[in-house]
The first five atom37 places (N, CA, C, CB, O) and aatype in JSON, in Angstrom:
{
  "aatype": [20, 20, 20, 20, 20, 20, 20, 20, 20, 20, 20, 20, 20, 20, 20, 20, 20, 20, 20, 20, 20, 20, 20, 20, 20, 20, 20, 20, 20, 20, 20, 20, 20, 20, 20, 20, 20, 20, 20, 20, 20, 20, 20, 20, 20, 20, 20, 20, 20, 20, 20, 20, 20, 20, 20, 20, 20, 20, 20, 20],
  "atom_mask": [
    [1, 1, 1, 1, 1],
    [1, 1, 1, 1, 1],
    [1, 1, 1, 1, 1],
    [1, 1, 1, 1, 1],
    [1, 1, 1, 1, 1],
    [1, 1, 1, 1, 1],
    [1, 1, 1, 1, 1],
    [1, 1, 1, 1, 1],
    [1, 1, 1, 1, 1],
    [1, 1, 1, 1, 1],
    [1, 1, 1, 1, 1],
    [1, 1, 1, 1, 1],
    [1, 1, 1, 1, 1],
    [1, 1, 1, 1, 1],
    [1, 1, 1, 1, 1],
    [1, 1, 1, 1, 1],
    [1, 1, 1, 1, 1],
    [1, 1, 1, 1, 1],
    [1, 1, 1, 1, 1],
    [1, 1, 1, 1, 1],
    [1, 1, 1, 1, 1],
    [1, 1, 1, 1, 1],
    [1, 1, 1, 1, 1],
    [1, 1, 1, 1, 1],
    [1, 1, 1, 1, 1],
    [1, 1, 1, 1, 1],
    [1, 1, 1, 1, 1],
    [1, 1, 1, 1, 1],
    [1, 1, 1, 1, 1],
    [1, 1, 1, 1, 1],
    [1, 1, 1, 1, 1],
    [1, 1, 1, 1, 1],
    [1, 1, 1, 1, 1],
    [1, 1, 1, 1, 1],
    [1, 1, 1, 1, 1],
    [1, 1, 1, 1, 1],
    [1, 1, 1, 1, 1],
    [1, 1, 1, 1, 1],
    [1, 1, 1, 1, 1],
    [1, 1, 1, 1, 1],
    [1, 1, 1, 1, 1],
    [1, 1, 1, 1, 1],
    [1, 1, 1, 1, 1],
    [1, 1, 1, 1, 1],
    [1, 1, 1, 1, 1],
    [1, 1, 1, 1, 1],
    [1, 1, 1, 1, 1],
    [1, 1, 1, 1, 1],
    [1, 1, 1, 1, 1],
    [1, 1, 1, 1, 1],
    [1, 1, 1, 1, 1],
    [1, 1, 1, 1, 1],
    [1, 1, 1, 1, 1],
    [1, 1, 1, 1, 1],
    [1, 1, 1, 1, 1],
    [1, 1, 1, 1, 1],
    [1, 1, 1, 1, 1],
    [1, 1, 1, 1, 1],
    [1, 1, 1, 1, 1],
    [1, 1, 1, 1, 1]
  ],
  "atom_positions": [
    [[82.0, 116.58, 87.4], [81.4, 115.32, 87.0], [82.11, 114.65, 85.82], [79.97, 115.54, 86.67], [82.02, 113.43, 85.7]],
    [[82.8, 115.37, 84.95], [83.46, 114.69, 83.83], [84.53, 113.7, 84.3], [84.09, 115.71, 82.9], [84.74, 112.66, 83.68]],
    [[85.2, 114.03, 85.42], [86.21, 113.12, 85.94], [85.56, 111.82, 86.41], [87.0, 113.78, 87.1], [86.07, 110.73, 86.17]],
    [[84.42, 111.95, 87.09], [83.7, 110.77, 87.56], [83.23, 109.92, 86.39], [82.51, 111.19, 88.43], [83.31, 108.69, 86.44]],
    [[82.75, 110.56, 85.34], [82.3, 109.82, 84.15], [83.46, 109.07, 83.5], [81.66, 110.78, 83.13], [83.29, 107.93, 83.07]],
    [[84.62, 109.68, 83.43], [85.79, 109.03, 82.85], [86.21, 107.84, 83.7], [86.95, 110.02, 82.7], [86.54, 106.78, 83.17]],
    [[86.21, 108.02, 85.03], [86.58, 106.91, 85.92], [85.59, 105.76, 85.79], [86.65, 107.39, 87.37], [86.0, 104.6, 85.76]],
    [[84.32, 106.07, 85.72], [83.3, 105.03, 85.57], [83.5, 104.28, 84.26], [81.9, 105.65, 85.62], [83.36, 103.05, 84.23]],
    [[83.8, 104.97, 83.19], [84.04, 104.33, 81.9], [85.24, 103.39, 81.96], [84.25, 105.4, 80.81], [85.21, 102.31, 81.37]],
    [[86.3, 103.8, 82.65], [87.48, 102.94, 82.8], [87.13, 101.69, 83.58], [88.62, 103.71, 83.5], [87.54, 100.59, 83.19]],
    [[86.39, 101.82, 84.67], [86.01, 100.66, 85.46], [85.14, 99.7, 84.67], [85.28, 101.1, 86.73], [85.31, 98.48, 84.76]],
    [[84.21, 100.21, 83.9], [83.33, 99.36, 83.09], [84.15, 98.63, 82.02], [82.21, 100.2, 82.43], [83.93, 97.45, 81.77]],
    [[85.08, 99.33, 81.41], [85.93, 98.72, 80.38], [86.8, 97.62, 80.97], [86.81, 99.77, 79.69], [86.9, 96.53, 80.41]],
    [[87.43, 97.91, 82.11], [88.28, 96.9, 82.75], [87.47, 95.71, 83.22], [89.04, 97.51, 83.92], [87.96, 94.58, 83.19]],
    [[86.25, 95.93, 83.67], [85.4, 94.82, 84.08], [85.08, 93.93, 82.88], [84.1, 95.35, 84.72], [85.05, 92.7, 83.02]],
    [[84.83, 94.52, 81.74], [84.56, 93.73, 80.54], [85.77, 92.94, 80.09], [84.1, 94.63, 79.42], [85.64, 91.81, 79.64]],
    [[86.95, 93.54, 80.21], [88.18, 92.85, 79.81], [88.51, 91.72, 80.78], [89.35, 93.85, 79.73], [88.93, 90.64, 80.37]],
    [[88.31, 91.97, 82.06], [88.72, 90.99, 83.07], [87.85, 89.75, 83.08], [88.7, 91.61, 84.44], [88.24, 88.74, 83.66]],
    [[86.69, 89.79, 82.45], [85.84, 88.6, 82.41], [86.2, 87.69, 81.25], [84.38, 89.0, 82.31], [85.68, 86.58, 81.16]],
    [[87.07, 88.13, 80.37], [87.5, 87.3, 79.25], [88.57, 86.31, 79.7], [88.03, 88.18, 78.08], [89.58, 86.73, 80.27]],
    [[88.37, 85.01, 79.47], [89.37, 84.03, 79.93], [90.72, 84.2, 79.23], [88.85, 82.62, 79.7], [91.76, 83.92, 79.84]],
    [[90.73, 84.64, 78.0], [91.99, 84.8, 77.28], [92.83, 85.92, 77.9], [91.73, 85.1, 75.8], [94.04, 85.78, 78.05]],
    [[92.19, 87.01, 78.27], [92.89, 88.12, 78.89], [93.42, 87.69, 80.26], [91.97, 89.35, 79.03], [94.54, 88.05, 80.63]],
    [[92.63, 86.93, 81.0], [93.08, 86.48, 82.32], [94.28, 85.54, 82.2], [91.94, 85.77, 83.06], [95.19, 85.6, 83.03]],
    [[94.3, 84.69, 81.2], [95.44, 83.79, 80.98], [96.68, 84.61, 80.62], [95.13, 82.76, 79.87], [97.77, 84.34, 81.12]],
    [[96.52, 85.6, 79.75], [97.65, 86.47, 79.39], [98.17, 87.23, 80.61], [97.24, 87.45, 78.29], [99.38, 87.37, 80.79]],
    [[97.26, 87.72, 81.43], [97.68, 88.43, 82.64], [98.4, 87.5, 83.61], [96.46, 89.06, 83.34], [99.35, 87.91, 84.28]],
    [[97.96, 86.25, 83.69], [98.62, 85.29, 84.58], [100.05, 85.01, 84.1], [97.82, 83.97, 84.65], [100.98, 84.98, 84.9]],
    [[100.22, 84.81, 82.8], [101.56, 84.57, 82.27], [102.46, 85.8, 82.45], [101.48, 84.19, 80.78], [103.63, 85.67, 82.79]],
    [[101.91, 86.97, 82.21], [102.68, 88.2, 82.38], [103.08, 88.39, 83.85], [101.89, 89.42, 81.89], [104.21, 88.79, 84.14]],
    [[102.17, 88.09, 84.75], [102.47, 88.21, 86.17], [103.53, 87.21, 86.62], [101.22, 88.01, 86.99], [104.41, 87.55, 87.41]],
    [[103.45, 85.99, 86.11], [104.45, 84.98, 86.46], [105.82, 85.37, 85.93], [104.04, 83.59, 85.91], [106.83, 85.22, 86.62]],
    [[105.86, 85.87, 84.7], [107.13, 86.28, 84.1], [107.75, 87.43, 84.88], [106.92, 86.67, 82.64], [108.93, 87.41, 85.22]],
    [[106.93, 88.45, 85.15], [107.45, 89.61, 85.88], [107.84, 89.24, 87.31], [106.4, 90.73, 85.9], [108.82, 89.77, 87.84]],
    [[107.1, 88.34, 87.93], [107.44, 87.9, 89.27], [108.78, 87.19, 89.3], [106.37, 86.99, 89.82], [109.58, 87.4, 90.21]],
    [[109.03, 86.34, 88.3], [110.32, 85.65, 88.23], [111.46, 86.64, 88.01], [110.31, 84.6, 87.1], [112.53, 86.49, 88.59]],
    [[111.24, 87.65, 87.2], [112.28, 88.65, 86.96], [112.56, 89.47, 88.21], [111.87, 89.58, 85.8], [113.72, 89.78, 88.51]],
    [[111.51, 89.83, 88.95], [111.69, 90.62, 90.16], [112.46, 89.82, 91.21], [110.32, 91.06, 90.73], [113.32, 90.38, 91.9]],
    [[112.17, 88.53, 91.32], [112.87, 87.69, 92.3], [114.36, 87.62, 91.95], [112.25, 86.27, 92.34], [115.2, 87.6, 92.86]],
    [[114.69, 87.58, 90.67], [116.1, 87.52, 90.28], [116.82, 88.85, 90.55], [116.21, 87.17, 88.8], [118.03, 88.85, 90.8]],
    [[116.11, 89.93, 90.51], [116.72, 91.25, 90.66], [116.98, 91.58, 92.13], [115.83, 92.32, 90.03], [117.97, 92.23, 92.45]],
    [[116.09, 91.13, 93.02], [116.24, 91.45, 94.43], [117.44, 90.68, 94.99], [114.94, 91.1, 95.23], [117.47, 89.46, 94.9]],
    [[118.42, 91.37, 95.56], [119.66, 90.71, 96.01], [119.43, 89.63, 97.06], [120.61, 91.73, 96.56], [120.07, 88.58, 97.01]],
    [[118.54, 89.86, 98.0], [118.3, 88.89, 99.07], [117.79, 87.56, 98.5], [117.3, 89.44, 100.09], [118.28, 86.5, 98.88]],
    [[116.81, 87.63, 97.61], [116.28, 86.39, 97.03], [117.29, 85.75, 96.1], [114.98, 86.67, 96.28], [117.31, 84.52, 95.97]],
    [[118.12, 86.54, 95.45], [119.14, 85.98, 94.57], [120.11, 85.12, 95.38], [119.9, 87.1, 93.83], [120.53, 84.05, 94.93]],
    [[120.48, 85.59, 96.59], [121.37, 84.81, 97.45], [120.73, 83.5, 97.87], [121.76, 85.63, 98.69], [121.4, 82.47, 97.94]],
    [[119.45, 83.52, 98.16], [118.74, 82.29, 98.54], [118.75, 81.31, 97.38], [117.28, 82.6, 98.97], [119.0, 80.12, 97.57]],
    [[118.48, 81.8, 96.17], [118.47, 80.94, 95.0], [119.85, 80.36, 94.75], [117.98, 81.71, 93.76], [119.98, 79.17, 94.45]],
    [[120.89, 81.17, 94.87], [122.25, 80.68, 94.66], [122.63, 79.64, 95.7], [123.26, 81.84, 94.7], [123.3, 78.66, 95.37]],
    [[122.21, 79.82, 96.95], [122.48, 78.83, 97.99], [121.81, 77.51, 97.67], [122.0, 79.34, 99.35], [122.42, 76.45, 97.82]],
    [[120.56, 77.56, 97.24], [119.84, 76.32, 96.9], [120.49, 75.63, 95.71], [118.35, 76.63, 96.59], [120.62, 74.4, 95.7]],
    [[120.9, 76.39, 94.72], [121.57, 75.78, 93.55], [122.89, 75.16, 93.94], [121.79, 76.83, 92.45], [123.26, 74.11, 93.41]],
    [[123.63, 75.79, 94.88], [124.9, 75.23, 95.32], [124.67, 73.94, 96.11], [125.67, 76.26, 96.18], [125.43, 72.98, 95.97]],
    [[123.63, 73.92, 96.92], [123.33, 72.7, 97.67], [122.91, 71.58, 96.73], [122.22, 72.96, 98.7], [123.27, 70.42, 96.95]],
    [[122.15, 71.9, 95.7], [121.73, 70.88, 94.74], [122.94, 70.35, 93.96], [120.69, 71.46, 93.78], [122.99, 69.16, 93.65]],
    [[123.9, 71.22, 93.65], [125.09, 70.79, 92.92], [125.96, 69.9, 93.79], [125.88, 72.0, 92.44], [126.59, 68.98, 93.27]],
    [[126.01, 70.16, 95.1], [126.79, 69.32, 96.01], [126.23, 67.92, 96.13], [126.86, 69.97, 97.38], [126.97, 66.95, 96.27]],
    [[124.91, 67.8, 96.08], [124.25, 66.51, 96.22], [124.49, 65.62, 95.02], [122.77, 66.69, 96.42], [124.43, 64.39, 95.14]],
    [[124.75, 66.21, 93.88], [124.89, 65.4, 92.65], [126.28, 64.89, 92.47], [124.5, 66.19, 91.43], [126.57, 64.2, 91.5]]
  ]
}
């Protein structure tokens, strides 16, 4: 039962944190930042981004 009590305490704590608008805004910014970094790291998406940038440069 101690494991269950610890898990319950974690869920209650996270529920209290997740209802705060400031924490949710921070999590949104962190998620957007990490998402942008992951997209740059993945080779397939990097090629797509480079293709789009090259097409935009040709148009100008």
